C-alpha positions as CSV (number, residue, x, y, z in Angstrom):
1,M,-118.5,24.5,-48.6
2,S,-117.7,24.6,-44.6
3,L,-114.4,25.5,-43.1
4,F,-114.4,22.0,-41.7
5,D,-114.5,20.4,-45.5
6,L,-111.6,22.5,-46.2
7,S,-109.4,21.5,-43.6
8,K,-110.3,18.0,-44.3
9,N,-109.1,18.3,-48.0
10,K,-105.8,19.9,-46.6
11,K,-105.2,16.6,-44.4
12,R,-106.2,14.5,-47.6
13,L,-103.7,16.6,-49.9
14,A,-100.8,16.3,-47.3
15,L,-101.7,12.7,-47.0
16,V,-101.3,12.2,-50.4
17,A,-98.2,14.3,-51.0
18,S,-96.3,12.5,-48.1
19,I,-97.1,9.1,-49.5
20,A,-95.8,10.0,-52.8
21,V,-92.6,11.6,-51.7
22,L,-91.9,8.6,-48.9
23,P,-90.4,6.5,-51.9
24,L,-88.2,9.2,-53.0
25,I,-87.0,9.5,-49.7
26,L,-86.2,5.8,-49.2
27,A,-84.7,5.6,-52.6
28,A,-81.6,7.3,-51.4
29,C,-81.1,5.1,-48.6
30,Q,-78.3,2.5,-49.2
31,V,-76.9,0.2,-46.5
32,K,-72.6,-0.2,-47.2
33,P,-70.1,-0.6,-45.1
34,L,-68.7,2.8,-43.7
35,Y,-65.0,1.8,-44.7
36,G,-63.7,-0.2,-47.2
37,T,-65.4,-2.9,-49.0
38,S,-67.7,-5.5,-47.6
39,S,-65.3,-8.4,-48.4
40,V,-61.8,-9.9,-49.9
41,A,-64.4,-11.0,-52.5
42,N,-64.5,-7.2,-54.5
43,T,-61.2,-7.5,-54.8
44,A,-59.7,-11.3,-55.2
45,K,-61.2,-14.5,-56.3
46,I,-59.6,-17.5,-54.6
47,S,-59.8,-21.1,-56.0
48,I,-59.9,-23.7,-53.1
49,S,-58.7,-27.5,-53.5
50,N,-61.1,-29.9,-53.8
51,A,-62.1,-31.6,-50.4
52,D,-61.2,-35.2,-49.4
53,D,-63.7,-36.1,-46.4
54,R,-66.7,-34.7,-44.8
55,L,-65.2,-31.9,-42.5
56,E,-63.1,-30.8,-45.2
57,Q,-66.1,-30.2,-47.4
58,V,-68.0,-28.3,-44.8
59,T,-64.7,-26.0,-44.3
60,R,-64.5,-25.5,-48.2
61,N,-67.9,-24.6,-48.7
62,Q,-68.0,-22.3,-46.1
63,L,-64.9,-20.8,-47.6
64,V,-66.4,-20.5,-51.1
65,F,-69.4,-18.7,-49.5
66,L,-67.6,-16.0,-47.7
67,N,-65.2,-15.6,-50.9
68,G,-68.7,-14.8,-52.8
69,G,-68.5,-18.1,-54.7
70,E,-65.3,-19.2,-57.4
71,G,-64.6,-17.4,-60.7
72,E,-61.6,-16.1,-62.4
73,A,-58.9,-16.9,-59.9
74,E,-56.3,-14.8,-58.8
75,Y,-55.1,-17.0,-55.8
76,Y,-55.2,-20.9,-55.4
77,L,-55.9,-21.9,-51.6
78,E,-54.6,-25.5,-50.9
79,L,-56.4,-26.6,-47.9
80,N,-56.0,-29.7,-45.8
81,V,-58.5,-30.2,-42.8
82,T,-58.3,-33.0,-40.0
83,S,-60.4,-33.5,-36.9
84,S,-60.3,-34.8,-33.2
85,A,-62.8,-35.5,-31.1
86,A,-62.1,-36.4,-27.1
87,G,-64.3,-36.5,-23.9
88,V,-63.8,-34.0,-21.6
89,L,-66.2,-34.3,-18.6
90,D,-66.2,-37.9,-16.9
91,S,-69.7,-38.7,-15.8
92,G,-68.8,-41.3,-12.8
93,T,-66.6,-44.7,-12.5
94,E,-67.1,-46.1,-15.8
95,N,-65.5,-43.6,-17.6
96,N,-68.4,-42.8,-20.0
97,F,-68.0,-39.1,-21.0
98,S,-70.8,-36.5,-21.0
99,A,-69.6,-33.9,-23.1
100,G,-67.0,-34.1,-25.9
101,R,-64.4,-31.7,-27.9
102,M,-64.1,-31.6,-31.7
103,T,-61.0,-29.9,-32.6
104,A,-60.5,-28.9,-36.4
105,T,-57.1,-28.1,-37.6
106,G,-56.7,-26.6,-41.0
107,T,-53.4,-26.6,-42.6
108,Y,-53.3,-24.0,-46.2
109,K,-50.7,-22.5,-48.7
110,L,-52.2,-19.7,-50.6
111,T,-50.4,-18.9,-53.9
112,R,-50.6,-16.5,-56.6
113,V,-52.1,-18.2,-59.7
114,S,-50.2,-15.6,-62.2
115,D,-46.7,-16.4,-61.2
116,G,-46.9,-19.3,-58.4
117,E,-45.6,-17.2,-55.7
118,L,-46.3,-18.6,-51.9
119,I,-48.3,-15.8,-50.4
120,K,-49.0,-17.2,-47.0
121,S,-48.4,-21.0,-45.4
122,A,-49.9,-21.2,-42.2
123,K,-52.1,-23.9,-39.7
124,R,-54.9,-23.0,-37.8
125,S,-57.4,-24.6,-35.4
126,T,-60.9,-24.4,-33.8
127,T,-63.0,-26.3,-30.9
128,A,-66.3,-26.9,-30.7
129,L,-67.8,-28.5,-27.7
130,Y,-70.7,-30.9,-27.9
131,D,-72.7,-33.0,-25.4
132,L,-72.7,-36.8,-25.3
133,P,-76.2,-38.3,-24.5
134,N,-76.8,-41.9,-23.7
135,Q,-78.2,-42.7,-27.3
136,E,-76.4,-43.8,-30.1
137,F,-78.0,-42.3,-32.8
138,S,-78.0,-38.8,-30.9
139,K,-74.2,-39.1,-30.3
140,I,-73.4,-39.5,-33.9
141,R,-75.6,-36.5,-34.5
142,A,-73.7,-34.4,-31.8
143,L,-70.5,-35.2,-33.3
144,Q,-71.6,-34.3,-36.7
145,D,-72.8,-31.0,-35.6
146,A,-69.9,-30.2,-33.9
147,Q,-67.8,-30.9,-37.1
148,N,-69.9,-28.8,-38.8
149,R,-69.6,-26.0,-36.5
150,A,-65.8,-26.4,-36.0
151,G,-65.7,-26.5,-39.7
152,R,-67.4,-23.5,-40.3
153,E,-65.5,-21.5,-37.7
154,L,-62.3,-22.7,-38.9
155,A,-63.2,-21.6,-42.3
156,E,-63.9,-17.8,-40.8
157,V,-60.5,-18.2,-39.1
158,I,-58.7,-18.8,-42.3
159,Y,-60.4,-16.4,-44.2
160,A,-60.0,-13.6,-41.8
161,H,-56.0,-14.4,-42.1
162,I,-56.0,-14.7,-46.0
163,A,-58.1,-11.1,-46.5
164,A,-55.3,-9.7,-44.2
165,E,-52.6,-11.0,-46.1
166,I,-53.8,-10.1,-49.4
167,A,-54.9,-6.7,-48.3
168,K,-51.2,-6.2,-47.7
């Protein structure tokens, strides 16, 4: 056995040892928030009222997602969402608008289920801009996409306010 073969065996042994130790090192790694918890879902469950229309359903779905699902509720959120669309850029003398603005407004009441106490009542709104092409189907789809964006953003704004109120 030569000196070259001995160093080759040591390299193989070092390689096998490092491969064996790597899973142990990686098992100790965790990804967690540095301070506090990741969401209100860890501390409180919120039950949300049923939706009456499409935009309110989009907002409700996003709120349920942010809350980590629905379960035994500690709080009840009564939600009402409305929307309005307006043109913002006039494309000429015929008053054809080439861009629009979708505004979603949400009114909500947060109550504690155990005693029925009103915790927070507020009104929040968000705006999503969209393009209005010449094709009719594209206009409808652009309007729906703007409603989806505005509804999801509204849910995030409402959820942030609710989380701050519950954390008090």
